Amino acid sequence: MYEIKFGELIYKCSPKPKPCRPHGLDRAWARPCLAAGIRWKTGDGQCIQIMGHPWLPRPWTFRPVRRPNSLSIGAKVSELLTEEHAWNVELIRKEFCDMDAKCILEIALPSRDTRDELIWHYDIKGKFSVRSAYRVAAELRQEGGCSWQEWNWNFIWNSKVVPKVAMFVWRCTRDALPTTNNLKRRGAAVEEGCGRCDEKKEDTLHVLNHCTFARLVWALSGIQWSSIARPGKNVEEWFRGVHKELGGIDWVFFLTLCWAIWGSRNQYLFEGRNMEAQEVVWCARRMCEAIGAVTIQFVV
């Protein structure tokens, strides 16, 4: 039985353990495969966080592409329902971009006494099967090209990062983050460019490396600059290069700091909070300290 943990949730994808591991379904990429197929099915909406959980029937992230305009960060899907257990159309169209609103309003709601449940998206009954997992894996491989086989996912999953950072890193390498470049490509009506600097295009590599704010964060991080300064053609190539030079605690801190930079970007754009670069560094440091990585040196 494969289990994948996101924050405090454990997604169980098979009710019974299998007697053997299917050929080719090794743990190095089983988690990304499962993450690409597991989502919540909306019942009463009490268990599902709007931005924190996968719940929209739209691969691969199953999440809204933009944060709601005024709902709190931890808002639940139940807040989008009326007392009659129907979608609050006016609220949804007010809070979400057109793409997300359309997707939400197309979700059929069950009776009000039905609980939310985790399902496998690629089965009509929501049940996980190895056969459907193979199909998902094949699509991921085709989407990612040969790099899927070349990249050793144990560098991510077996490192000491917390699960939400590991999932963030995987989304980076799959180019699945809602940057303005990706949103425009999906048809969302968003302004192009980086919200923090004058760059006209914003992709993942720009947010984490090229942006002037990111550069300041890396300068304050204490990580050897030569490891960061050669980003390569894309995020996956950058991660590979950094991993060759960094190991252990430094590698964990690097990945955690990437996650913190992305989080600060979202707070700046959607909450109007302009975190200082040093604050981002300390945020990543505290997370590393919580998992035992306490010997990192920082520029103060």
PDB file of C-alpha atoms in Angstrom:
ATOM      1  CA  MET A   1       0.000   0.000   0.000  1.00  0.00           C
ATOM      2  CA  TYR A   2       1.434   3.341  -1.002  1.00  0.00           C
ATOM      3  CA  GLU A   3       0.965   6.275   1.327  1.00  0.00           C
ATOM      4  CA  ILE A   4       1.823   9.873   0.605  1.00  0.00           C
ATOM      5  CA  LYS A   5       1.775  12.584   3.217  1.00  0.00           C
ATOM      6  CA  PHE A   6       0.883  16.221   2.561  1.00  0.00           C
ATOM      7  CA  GLY A   7       1.155  18.248   5.746  1.00  0.00           C
ATOM      8  CA  GLU A   8      -0.966  16.398   8.288  1.00  0.00           C
ATOM      9  CA  LEU A   9      -2.904  14.336   5.747  1.00  0.00           C
ATOM     10  CA  ILE A  10      -2.029  10.807   4.707  1.00  0.00           C
ATOM     11  CA  TYR A  11      -3.543   9.741   1.421  1.00  0.00           C
ATOM     12  CA  LYS A  12      -4.095   5.986   1.290  1.00  0.00           C
ATOM     13  CA  CYS A  13      -4.445   4.844  -2.258  1.00  0.00           C
ATOM     14  CA  SER A  14      -5.318   1.191  -1.813  1.00  0.00           C
ATOM     15  CA  PRO A  15      -7.523  -0.358   0.866  1.00  0.00           C
ATOM     16  CA  LYS A  16      -5.416  -3.509   0.987  1.00  0.00           C
ATOM     17  CA  PRO A  17      -1.663  -4.034   0.703  1.00  0.00           C
ATOM     18  CA  LYS A  18      -0.481  -5.750  -2.436  1.00  0.00           C
ATOM     19  CA  PRO A  19       1.590  -8.933  -2.102  1.00  0.00           C
ATOM     20  CA  CYS A  20       4.284  -7.560  -4.352  1.00  0.00           C
ATOM     21  CA  ARG A  21       5.354  -4.318  -5.942  1.00  0.00           C
ATOM     22  CA  PRO A  22       4.273  -3.988  -9.585  1.00  0.00           C
ATOM     23  CA  HIS A  23       7.148  -4.104 -12.023  1.00  0.00           C
ATOM     24  CA  GLY A  24       8.462  -0.597 -12.667  1.00  0.00           C
ATOM     25  CA  LEU A  25       6.326   1.056  -9.980  1.00  0.00           C
ATOM     26  CA  ASP A  26       9.277   1.853  -7.699  1.00  0.00           C
ATOM     27  CA  ARG A  27       9.121   4.314  -4.861  1.00  0.00           C
ATOM     28  CA  ALA A  28      11.401   6.804  -6.602  1.00  0.00           C
ATOM     29  CA  TRP A  29       8.471   8.020  -8.697  1.00  0.00           C
ATOM     30  CA  ALA A  30       5.440   6.317  -7.115  1.00  0.00           C
ATOM     31  CA  ARG A  31       4.737   9.382  -4.973  1.00  0.00           C
ATOM     32  CA  PRO A  32       4.728  11.854  -7.879  1.00  0.00           C
ATOM     33  CA  CYS A  33       2.476   9.461  -9.773  1.00  0.00           C
ATOM     34  CA  LEU A  34       0.041   9.233  -6.865  1.00  0.00           C
ATOM     35  CA  ALA A  35       0.152  12.980  -6.291  1.00  0.00           C
ATOM     36  CA  ALA A  36      -0.877  13.433  -9.916  1.00  0.00           C
ATOM     37  CA  GLY A  37      -4.008  11.328  -9.437  1.00  0.00           C
ATOM     38  CA  ILE A  38      -5.334  11.767  -5.899  1.00  0.00           C
ATOM     39  CA  ARG A  39      -7.826  14.495  -5.087  1.00  0.00           C
ATOM     40  CA  TRP A  40     -10.757  15.271  -2.810  1.00  0.00           C
ATOM     41  CA  LYS A  41     -14.336  14.676  -3.890  1.00  0.00           C
ATOM     42  CA  THR A  42     -16.540  17.405  -2.465  1.00  0.00           C
ATOM     43  CA  GLY A  43     -19.254  16.367  -0.045  1.00  0.00           C
ATOM     44  CA  ASP A  44     -20.058  18.863   2.692  1.00  0.00           C
ATOM     45  CA  GLY A  45     -16.766  20.703   2.081  1.00  0.00           C
ATOM     46  CA  GLN A  46     -15.793  20.683   5.758  1.00  0.00           C
ATOM     47  CA  CYS A  47     -12.492  18.816   5.287  1.00  0.00           C
ATOM     48  CA  ILE A  48     -11.182  20.532   2.162  1.00  0.00           C
ATOM     49  CA  GLN A  49      -9.041  23.655   2.235  1.00  0.00           C
ATOM     50  CA  ILE A  50      -9.623  25.729  -0.887  1.00  0.00           C
ATOM     51  CA  MET A  51      -5.942  26.455  -1.534  1.00  0.00           C
ATOM     52  CA  GLY A  52      -4.281  23.779   0.575  1.00  0.00           C
ATOM     53  CA  HIS A  53      -5.833  20.604  -0.823  1.00  0.00           C
ATOM     54  CA  PRO A  54      -6.298  19.116  -4.318  1.00  0.00           C
ATOM     55  CA  TRP A  55     -10.039  19.116  -5.032  1.00  0.00           C
ATOM     56  CA  LEU A  56     -10.775  20.540  -8.477  1.00  0.00           C
ATOM     57  CA  PRO A  57     -11.309  17.885 -11.194  1.00  0.00           C
ATOM     58  CA  ARG A  58      -8.476  19.374 -13.259  1.00  0.00           C
ATOM     59  CA  PRO A  59      -5.055  17.669 -13.504  1.00  0.00           C
ATOM     60  CA  TRP A  60      -2.295  17.874 -12.597  1.00  0.00           C
ATOM     61  CA  THR A  61      -2.430  20.015  -9.469  1.00  0.00           C
ATOM     62  CA  PHE A  62      -6.232  19.819  -8.850  1.00  0.00           C
ATOM     63  CA  ARG A  63      -5.960  23.234  -7.200  1.00  0.00           C
ATOM     64  CA  PRO A  64      -7.132  26.751  -8.113  1.00  0.00           C
ATOM     65  CA  VAL A  65      -4.615  28.630 -10.229  1.00  0.00           C
ATOM     66  CA  ARG A  66      -5.173  31.850  -8.292  1.00  0.00           C
ATOM     67  CA  ARG A  67      -5.839  32.541  -4.624  1.00  0.00           C
ATOM     68  CA  PRO A  68      -9.374  33.806  -3.793  1.00  0.00           C
ATOM     69  CA  ASN A  69      -9.634  37.579  -3.593  1.00  0.00           C
ATOM     70  CA  SER A  70     -10.786  37.945   0.016  1.00  0.00           C
ATOM     71  CA  LEU A  71     -11.243  34.512   1.630  1.00  0.00           C
ATOM     72  CA  SER A  72      -8.784  33.555   4.356  1.00  0.00           C
ATOM     73  CA  ILE A  73      -5.798  31.326   3.616  1.00  0.00           C
ATOM     74  CA  GLY A  74      -7.309  28.357   5.446  1.00  0.00           C
ATOM     75  CA  ALA A  75     -10.828  28.811   4.064  1.00  0.00           C
ATOM     76  CA  LYS A  76     -12.770  25.579   3.507  1.00  0.00           C
ATOM     77  CA  VAL A  77     -14.818  24.600   0.476  1.00  0.00           C
ATOM     78  CA  SER A  78     -17.881  24.604   2.743  1.00  0.00           C
ATOM     79  CA  GLU A  79     -17.644  28.411   2.751  1.00  0.00           C
ATOM     80  CA  LEU A  80     -18.474  28.349  -0.963  1.00  0.00           C
ATOM     81  CA  LEU A  81     -21.801  26.601  -0.356  1.00  0.00           C
ATOM     82  CA  THR A  82     -25.212  28.084   0.388  1.00  0.00           C
ATOM     83  CA  GLU A  83     -27.513  26.948   3.206  1.00  0.00           C
ATOM     84  CA  GLU A  84     -29.355  24.867   0.596  1.00  0.00           C
ATOM     85  CA  HIS A  85     -26.098  23.007  -0.131  1.00  0.00           C
ATOM     86  CA  ALA A  86     -25.602  24.515  -3.571  1.00  0.00           C
ATOM     87  CA  TRP A  87     -22.685  26.468  -4.946  1.00  0.00           C
ATOM     88  CA  ASN A  88     -22.758  30.159  -4.057  1.00  0.00           C
ATOM     89  CA  VAL A  89     -22.437  31.298  -7.656  1.00  0.00           C
ATOM     90  CA  GLU A  90     -22.142  35.009  -6.892  1.00  0.00           C
ATOM     91  CA  LEU A  91     -19.420  34.472  -4.284  1.00  0.00           C
ATOM     92  CA  ILE A  92     -17.442  32.065  -6.462  1.00  0.00           C
ATOM     93  CA  ARG A  93     -17.451  34.397  -9.456  1.00  0.00           C
ATOM     94  CA  LYS A  94     -16.394  37.248  -7.192  1.00  0.00           C
ATOM     95  CA  GLU A  95     -13.547  35.364  -5.496  1.00  0.00           C
ATOM     96  CA  PHE A  96     -12.031  33.325  -8.331  1.00  0.00           C
ATOM     97  CA  CYS A  97     -10.698  33.921 -11.810  1.00  0.00           C
ATOM     98  CA  ASP A  98     -12.962  32.804 -14.663  1.00  0.00           C
ATOM     99  CA  MET A  99     -11.049  29.561 -15.209  1.00  0.00           C
ATOM    100  CA  ASP A 100     -11.349  28.463 -11.585  1.00  0.00           C
ATOM    101  CA  ALA A 101     -14.948  29.635 -11.183  1.00  0.00           C
ATOM    102  CA  LYS A 102     -16.051  27.640 -14.217  1.00  0.00           C
ATOM    103  CA  CYS A 103     -14.325  24.508 -12.928  1.00  0.00           C
ATOM    104  CA  ILE A 104     -15.865  24.831  -9.448  1.00  0.00           C
ATOM    105  CA  LEU A 105     -19.400  25.443 -10.696  1.00  0.00           C
ATOM    106  CA  GLU A 106     -19.218  22.338 -12.895  1.00  0.00           C
ATOM    107  CA  ILE A 107     -18.680  20.103  -9.842  1.00  0.00           C
ATOM    108  CA  ALA A 108     -21.853  18.156  -9.039  1.00  0.00           C
ATOM    109  CA  LEU A 109     -22.699  18.251  -5.345  1.00  0.00           C
ATOM    110  CA  PRO A 110     -24.095  15.226  -3.463  1.00  0.00           C
ATOM    111  CA  SER A 111     -26.574  15.397  -0.607  1.00  0.00           C
ATOM    112  CA  ARG A 112     -25.606  17.606   2.334  1.00  0.00           C
ATOM    113  CA  ASP A 113     -24.970  14.673   4.687  1.00  0.00           C
ATOM    114  CA  THR A 114     -22.211  13.270   2.467  1.00  0.00           C
ATOM    115  CA  ARG A 115     -18.680  13.665   3.763  1.00  0.00           C
ATOM    116  CA  ASP A 116     -15.702  14.698   1.694  1.00  0.00           C
ATOM    117  CA  GLU A 117     -13.600  11.775   0.530  1.00  0.00           C
ATOM    118  CA  LEU A 118     -10.280  11.154  -1.161  1.00  0.00           C
ATOM    119  CA  ILE A 119     -10.548   9.527  -4.569  1.00  0.00           C
ATOM    120  CA  TRP A 120      -8.412   8.440  -7.488  1.00  0.00           C
ATOM    121  CA  HIS A 121      -9.235  10.910 -10.260  1.00  0.00           C
ATOM    122  CA  TYR A 122      -8.610   8.519 -13.145  1.00  0.00           C
ATOM    123  CA  ASP A 123     -11.282   5.970 -12.266  1.00  0.00           C
ATOM    124  CA  ILE A 124     -15.011   6.522 -12.678  1.00  0.00           C
ATOM    125  CA  LYS A 125     -15.601   5.062  -9.202  1.00  0.00           C
ATOM    126  CA  GLY A 126     -12.635   6.859  -7.677  1.00  0.00           C
ATOM    127  CA  LYS A 127     -10.815   3.615  -6.871  1.00  0.00           C
ATOM    128  CA  PHE A 128      -7.064   3.313  -7.284  1.00  0.00           C
ATOM    129  CA  SER A 129      -5.726   0.593  -9.570  1.00  0.00           C
ATOM    130  CA  VAL A 130      -2.238  -0.234 -10.765  1.00  0.00           C
ATOM    131  CA  ARG A 131      -3.433  -0.220 -14.374  1.00  0.00           C
ATOM    132  CA  SER A 132      -4.672   3.371 -14.171  1.00  0.00           C
ATOM    133  CA  ALA A 133      -1.508   4.358 -12.296  1.00  0.00           C
ATOM    134  CA  TYR A 134       0.549   3.045 -15.201  1.00  0.00           C
ATOM    135  CA  ARG A 135      -1.455   5.219 -17.578  1.00  0.00           C
ATOM    136  CA  VAL A 136      -0.810   8.272 -15.413  1.00  0.00           C
ATOM    137  CA  ALA A 137       2.887   7.422 -15.224  1.00  0.00           C
ATOM    138  CA  ALA A 138       3.040   7.086 -19.005  1.00  0.00           C
ATOM    139  CA  GLU A 139       1.505  10.535 -19.441  1.00  0.00           C
ATOM    140  CA  LEU A 140       3.910  12.034 -16.916  1.00  0.00           C
ATOM    141  CA  ARG A 141       6.849  10.456 -18.697  1.00  0.00           C
ATOM    142  CA  GLN A 142       5.636  11.746 -22.039  1.00  0.00           C
ATOM    143  CA  GLU A 143       5.080  15.219 -20.589  1.00  0.00           C
ATOM    144  CA  GLY A 144       8.451  15.280 -18.885  1.00  0.00           C
ATOM    145  CA  GLY A 145      10.411  13.580 -21.648  1.00  0.00           C
ATOM    146  CA  CYS A 146      13.437  11.436 -20.937  1.00  0.00           C
ATOM    147  CA  SER A 147      14.307  13.568 -17.892  1.00  0.00           C
ATOM    148  CA  TRP A 148      11.763  11.574 -15.883  1.00  0.00           C
ATOM    149  CA  GLN A 149      14.050   8.539 -16.053  1.00  0.00           C
ATOM    150  CA  GLU A 150      17.258  10.519 -15.778  1.00  0.00           C
ATOM    151  CA  TRP A 151      16.373  12.365 -12.577  1.00  0.00           C
ATOM    152  CA  ASN A 152      16.854  10.376  -9.396  1.00  0.00           C
ATOM    153  CA  TRP A 153      13.775  11.273  -7.372  1.00  0.00           C
ATOM    154  CA  ASN A 154      15.369   9.856  -4.236  1.00  0.00           C
ATOM    155  CA  PHE A 155      17.333  13.123  -4.125  1.00  0.00           C
ATOM    156  CA  ILE A 156      14.027  14.731  -3.176  1.00  0.00           C
ATOM    157  CA  TRP A 157      11.918  12.110  -1.422  1.00  0.00           C
ATOM    158  CA  ASN A 158      14.747  10.626   0.657  1.00  0.00           C
ATOM    159  CA  SER A 159      16.145  13.991   1.713  1.00  0.00           C
ATOM    160  CA  LYS A 160      15.238  15.365   5.111  1.00  0.00           C
ATOM    161  CA  VAL A 161      12.810  18.007   3.858  1.00  0.00           C
ATOM    162  CA  VAL A 162       9.256  18.131   5.166  1.00  0.00           C
ATOM    163  CA  PRO A 163       6.575  16.653   2.851  1.00  0.00           C
ATOM    164  CA  LYS A 164       5.160  20.008   1.712  1.00  0.00           C
ATOM    165  CA  VAL A 165       8.628  21.122   0.590  1.00  0.00           C
ATOM    166  CA  ALA A 166       9.179  17.831  -1.245  1.00  0.00           C
ATOM    167  CA  MET A 167       5.870  18.259  -3.074  1.00  0.00           C
ATOM    168  CA  PHE A 168       6.760  21.854  -3.905  1.00  0.00           C
ATOM    169  CA  VAL A 169      10.080  20.732  -5.397  1.00  0.00           C
ATOM    170  CA  TRP A 170       8.342  18.088  -7.469  1.00  0.00           C
ATOM    171  CA  ARG A 171       5.867  20.671  -8.780  1.00  0.00           C
ATOM    172  CA  CYS A 172       8.799  22.917  -9.684  1.00  0.00           C
ATOM    173  CA  THR A 173      10.449  20.229 -11.787  1.00  0.00           C
ATOM    174  CA  ARG A 174       7.145  19.465 -13.524  1.00  0.00           C
ATOM    175  CA  ASP A 175       6.628  23.185 -14.249  1.00  0.00           C
ATOM    176  CA  ALA A 176       3.330  22.981 -12.356  1.00  0.00           C
ATOM    177  CA  LEU A 177       3.531  26.176 -10.289  1.00  0.00           C
ATOM    178  CA  PRO A 178       1.000  28.924 -11.121  1.00  0.00           C
ATOM    179  CA  THR A 179       3.512  31.474 -12.390  1.00  0.00           C
ATOM    180  CA  THR A 180       2.196  34.161 -14.707  1.00  0.00           C
ATOM    181  CA  ASN A 181       3.792  32.360 -17.666  1.00  0.00           C
ATOM    182  CA  ASN A 182       1.925  29.156 -16.851  1.00  0.00           C
ATOM    183  CA  LEU A 183      -1.336  30.947 -16.123  1.00  0.00           C
ATOM    184  CA  LYS A 184      -1.213  32.756 -19.465  1.00  0.00           C
ATOM    185  CA  ARG A 185      -0.486  29.473 -21.211  1.00  0.00           C
ATOM    186  CA  ARG A 186      -3.597  27.993 -19.583  1.00  0.00           C
ATOM    187  CA  GLY A 187      -5.734  30.889 -20.761  1.00  0.00           C
ATOM    188  CA  ALA A 188      -6.039  32.831 -17.508  1.00  0.00           C
ATOM    189  CA  ALA A 189      -6.528  36.587 -17.763  1.00  0.00           C
ATOM    190  CA  VAL A 190      -3.504  37.748 -15.763  1.00  0.00           C
ATOM    191  CA  GLU A 191      -0.942  40.473 -16.204  1.00  0.00           C
ATOM    192  CA  GLU A 192       2.348  39.179 -17.526  1.00  0.00           C
ATOM    193  CA  GLY A 193       5.629  39.769 -15.790  1.00  0.00           C
ATOM    194  CA  CYS A 194       7.151  39.517 -12.358  1.00  0.00           C
ATOM    195  CA  GLY A 195       5.324  41.413  -9.640  1.00  0.00           C
ATOM    196  CA  ARG A 196       8.572  42.211  -7.840  1.00  0.00           C
ATOM    197  CA  CYS A 197      10.933  43.346 -10.576  1.00  0.00           C
ATOM    198  CA  ASP A 198      10.813  44.669 -14.135  1.00  0.00           C
ATOM    199  CA  GLU A 199      11.137  41.281 -15.841  1.00  0.00           C
ATOM    200  CA  LYS A 200       8.430  40.921 -18.496  1.00  0.00           C
ATOM    201  CA  LYS A 201       8.039  37.156 -18.070  1.00  0.00           C
ATOM    202  CA  GLU A 202       7.747  35.156 -14.871  1.00  0.00           C
ATOM    203  CA  ASP A 203       8.567  31.460 -14.888  1.00  0.00           C
ATOM    204  CA  THR A 204       9.615  29.246 -11.982  1.00  0.00           C
ATOM    205  CA  LEU A 205      13.322  29.726 -12.570  1.00  0.00           C
ATOM    206  CA  HIS A 206      12.869  33.486 -12.531  1.00  0.00           C
ATOM    207  CA  VAL A 207      10.986  33.449  -9.217  1.00  0.00           C
ATOM    208  CA  LEU A 208      13.550  31.219  -7.499  1.00  0.00           C
ATOM    209  CA  ASN A 209      16.778  32.488  -9.057  1.00  0.00           C
ATOM    210  CA  HIS A 210      16.683  35.381 -11.516  1.00  0.00           C
ATOM    211  CA  CYS A 211      14.430  37.799  -9.635  1.00  0.00           C
ATOM    212  CA  THR A 212      16.278  40.565  -7.797  1.00  0.00           C
ATOM    213  CA  PHE A 213      14.500  39.609  -4.577  1.00  0.00           C
ATOM    214  CA  ALA A 214      15.537  35.957  -4.916  1.00  0.00           C
ATOM    215  CA  ARG A 215      19.134  37.023  -5.559  1.00  0.00           C
ATOM    216  CA  LEU A 216      19.112  39.030  -2.339  1.00  0.00           C
ATOM    217  CA  VAL A 217      17.743  36.047  -0.415  1.00  0.00           C
ATOM    218  CA  TRP A 218      20.488  33.776  -1.757  1.00  0.00           C
ATOM    219  CA  ALA A 219      23.135  36.365  -0.919  1.00  0.00           C
ATOM    220  CA  LEU A 220      21.939  36.372   2.700  1.00  0.00           C
ATOM    221  CA  SER A 221      21.509  32.610   2.930  1.00  0.00           C
ATOM    222  CA  GLY A 222      25.126  31.693   3.540  1.00  0.00           C
ATOM    223  CA  ILE A 223      25.034  29.043   0.805  1.00  0.00           C
ATOM    224  CA  GLN A 224      28.070  29.136  -1.472  1.00  0.00           C
ATOM    225  CA  TRP A 225      27.124  31.498  -4.299  1.00  0.00           C
ATOM    226  CA  SER A 226      28.821  29.442  -7.031  1.00  0.00           C
ATOM    227  CA  SER A 227      26.297  26.677  -6.328  1.00  0.00           C
ATOM    228  CA  ILE A 228      23.377  29.008  -6.989  1.00  0.00           C
ATOM    229  CA  ALA A 229      24.702  31.259  -9.736  1.00  0.00           C
ATOM    230  CA  ARG A 230      24.504  28.718 -12.581  1.00  0.00           C
ATOM    231  CA  PRO A 231      20.769  28.115 -13.009  1.00  0.00           C
ATOM    232  CA  GLY A 232      20.843  26.165 -16.285  1.00  0.00           C
ATOM    233  CA  LYS A 233      18.020  26.058 -18.814  1.00  0.00           C
ATOM    234  CA  ASN A 234      15.243  25.093 -16.396  1.00  0.00           C
ATOM    235  CA  VAL A 235      14.556  24.380 -12.732  1.00  0.00           C
ATOM    236  CA  GLU A 236      15.265  20.656 -12.966  1.00  0.00           C
ATOM    237  CA  GLU A 237      18.675  21.283 -14.518  1.00  0.00           C
ATOM    238  CA  TRP A 238      19.374  23.893 -11.845  1.00  0.00           C
ATOM    239  CA  PHE A 239      18.421  21.500  -9.049  1.00  0.00           C
ATOM    240  CA  ARG A 240      20.665  18.807 -10.502  1.00  0.00           C
ATOM    241  CA  GLY A 241      23.609  21.167 -10.679  1.00  0.00           C
ATOM    242  CA  VAL A 242      23.104  22.404  -7.132  1.00  0.00           C
ATOM    243  CA  HIS A 243      22.755  18.858  -5.808  1.00  0.00           C
ATOM    244  CA  LYS A 244      26.174  17.977  -7.247  1.00  0.00           C
ATOM    245  CA  GLU A 245      27.756  20.719  -5.138  1.00  0.00           C
ATOM    246  CA  LEU A 246      25.602  20.652  -2.020  1.00  0.00           C
ATOM    247  CA  GLY A 247      24.812  17.753   0.260  1.00  0.00           C
ATOM    248  CA  GLY A 248      23.226  16.952   3.576  1.00  0.00           C
ATOM    249  CA  ILE A 249      22.087  19.985   5.522  1.00  0.00           C
ATOM    250  CA  ASP A 250      22.956  22.464   2.772  1.00  0.00           C
ATOM    251  CA  TRP A 251      20.817  20.568   0.247  1.00  0.00           C
ATOM    252  CA  VAL A 252      17.875  20.467   2.664  1.00  0.00           C
ATOM    253  CA  PHE A 253      18.254  24.166   3.370  1.00  0.00           C
ATOM    254  CA  PHE A 254      18.475  24.975  -0.339  1.00  0.00           C
ATOM    255  CA  LEU A 255      15.185  23.198  -1.122  1.00  0.00           C
ATOM    256  CA  THR A 256      13.472  24.692   1.916  1.00  0.00           C
ATOM    257  CA  LEU A 257      14.623  28.175   0.960  1.00  0.00           C
ATOM    258  CA  CYS A 258      13.221  27.717  -2.556  1.00  0.00           C
ATOM    259  CA  TRP A 259       9.880  26.890  -0.927  1.00  0.00           C
ATOM    260  CA  ALA A 260      10.137  29.967   1.316  1.00  0.00           C
ATOM    261  CA  ILE A 261      10.930  32.242  -1.652  1.00  0.00           C
ATOM    262  CA  TRP A 262       7.840  30.997  -3.465  1.00  0.00           C
ATOM    263  CA  GLY A 263       5.748  31.510  -0.345  1.00  0.00           C
ATOM    264  CA  SER A 264       6.992  35.072   0.058  1.00  0.00           C
ATOM    265  CA  ARG A 265       6.134  35.739  -3.580  1.00  0.00           C
ATOM    266  CA  ASN A 266       2.543  34.599  -2.976  1.00  0.00           C
ATOM    267  CA  GLN A 267       2.224  36.691   0.174  1.00  0.00           C
ATOM    268  CA  TYR A 268       3.465  39.739  -1.722  1.00  0.00           C
ATOM    269  CA  LEU A 269       1.043  39.275  -4.634  1.00  0.00           C
ATOM    270  CA  PHE A 270      -2.079  38.042  -2.863  1.00  0.00           C
ATOM    271  CA  GLU A 271      -1.856  39.401   0.680  1.00  0.00           C
ATOM    272  CA  GLY A 272       0.092  42.619   0.147  1.00  0.00           C
ATOM    273  CA  ARG A 273       2.756  41.539   2.620  1.00  0.00           C
ATOM    274  CA  ASN A 274       6.296  42.427   1.580  1.00  0.00           C
ATOM    275  CA  MET A 275       8.573  40.072   3.503  1.00  0.00           C
ATOM    276  CA  GLU A 276      12.165  41.159   3.936  1.00  0.00           C
ATOM    277  CA  ALA A 277      14.780  38.907   2.364  1.00  0.00           C
ATOM    278  CA  GLN A 278      16.298  38.162   5.763  1.00  0.00           C
ATOM    279  CA  GLU A 279      12.864  37.155   7.058  1.00  0.00           C
ATOM    280  CA  VAL A 280      12.566  34.605   4.255  1.00  0.00           C
ATOM    281  CA  VAL A 281      15.967  33.172   5.182  1.00  0.00           C
ATOM    282  CA  TRP A 282      14.981  32.858   8.827  1.00  0.00           C
ATOM    283  CA  CYS A 283      11.675  31.237   7.901  1.00  0.00           C
ATOM    284  CA  ALA A 284      13.576  28.501   6.063  1.00  0.00           C
ATOM    285  CA  ARG A 285      16.067  28.230   8.895  1.00  0.00           C
ATOM    286  CA  ARG A 286      13.363  27.671  11.503  1.00  0.00           C
ATOM    287  CA  MET A 287      11.861  24.900   9.409  1.00  0.00           C
ATOM    288  CA  CYS A 288      15.269  23.246   9.056  1.00  0.00           C
ATOM    289  CA  GLU A 289      15.851  23.540  12.795  1.00  0.00           C
ATOM    290  CA  ALA A 290      12.537  21.808  13.418  1.00  0.00           C
ATOM    291  CA  ILE A 291      13.748  18.734  11.522  1.00  0.00           C
ATOM    292  CA  GLY A 292      17.208  18.742  13.066  1.00  0.00           C
ATOM    293  CA  ALA A 293      19.210  20.745  10.525  1.00  0.00           C
ATOM    294  CA  VAL A 294      20.656  23.198  13.034  1.00  0.00           C
ATOM    295  CA  THR A 295      24.259  23.695  12.001  1.00  0.00           C
ATOM    296  CA  ILE A 296      23.696  26.012   9.047  1.00  0.00           C
ATOM    297  CA  GLN A 297      25.632  29.272   9.049  1.00  0.00           C
ATOM    298  CA  PHE A 298      23.868  32.458   7.936  1.00  0.00           C
ATOM    299  CA  VAL A 299      24.826  35.948   6.905  1.00  0.00           C
ATOM    300  CA  VAL A 300      23.304  38.451   9.354  1.00  0.00           C
TER     301      VAL A 300
END
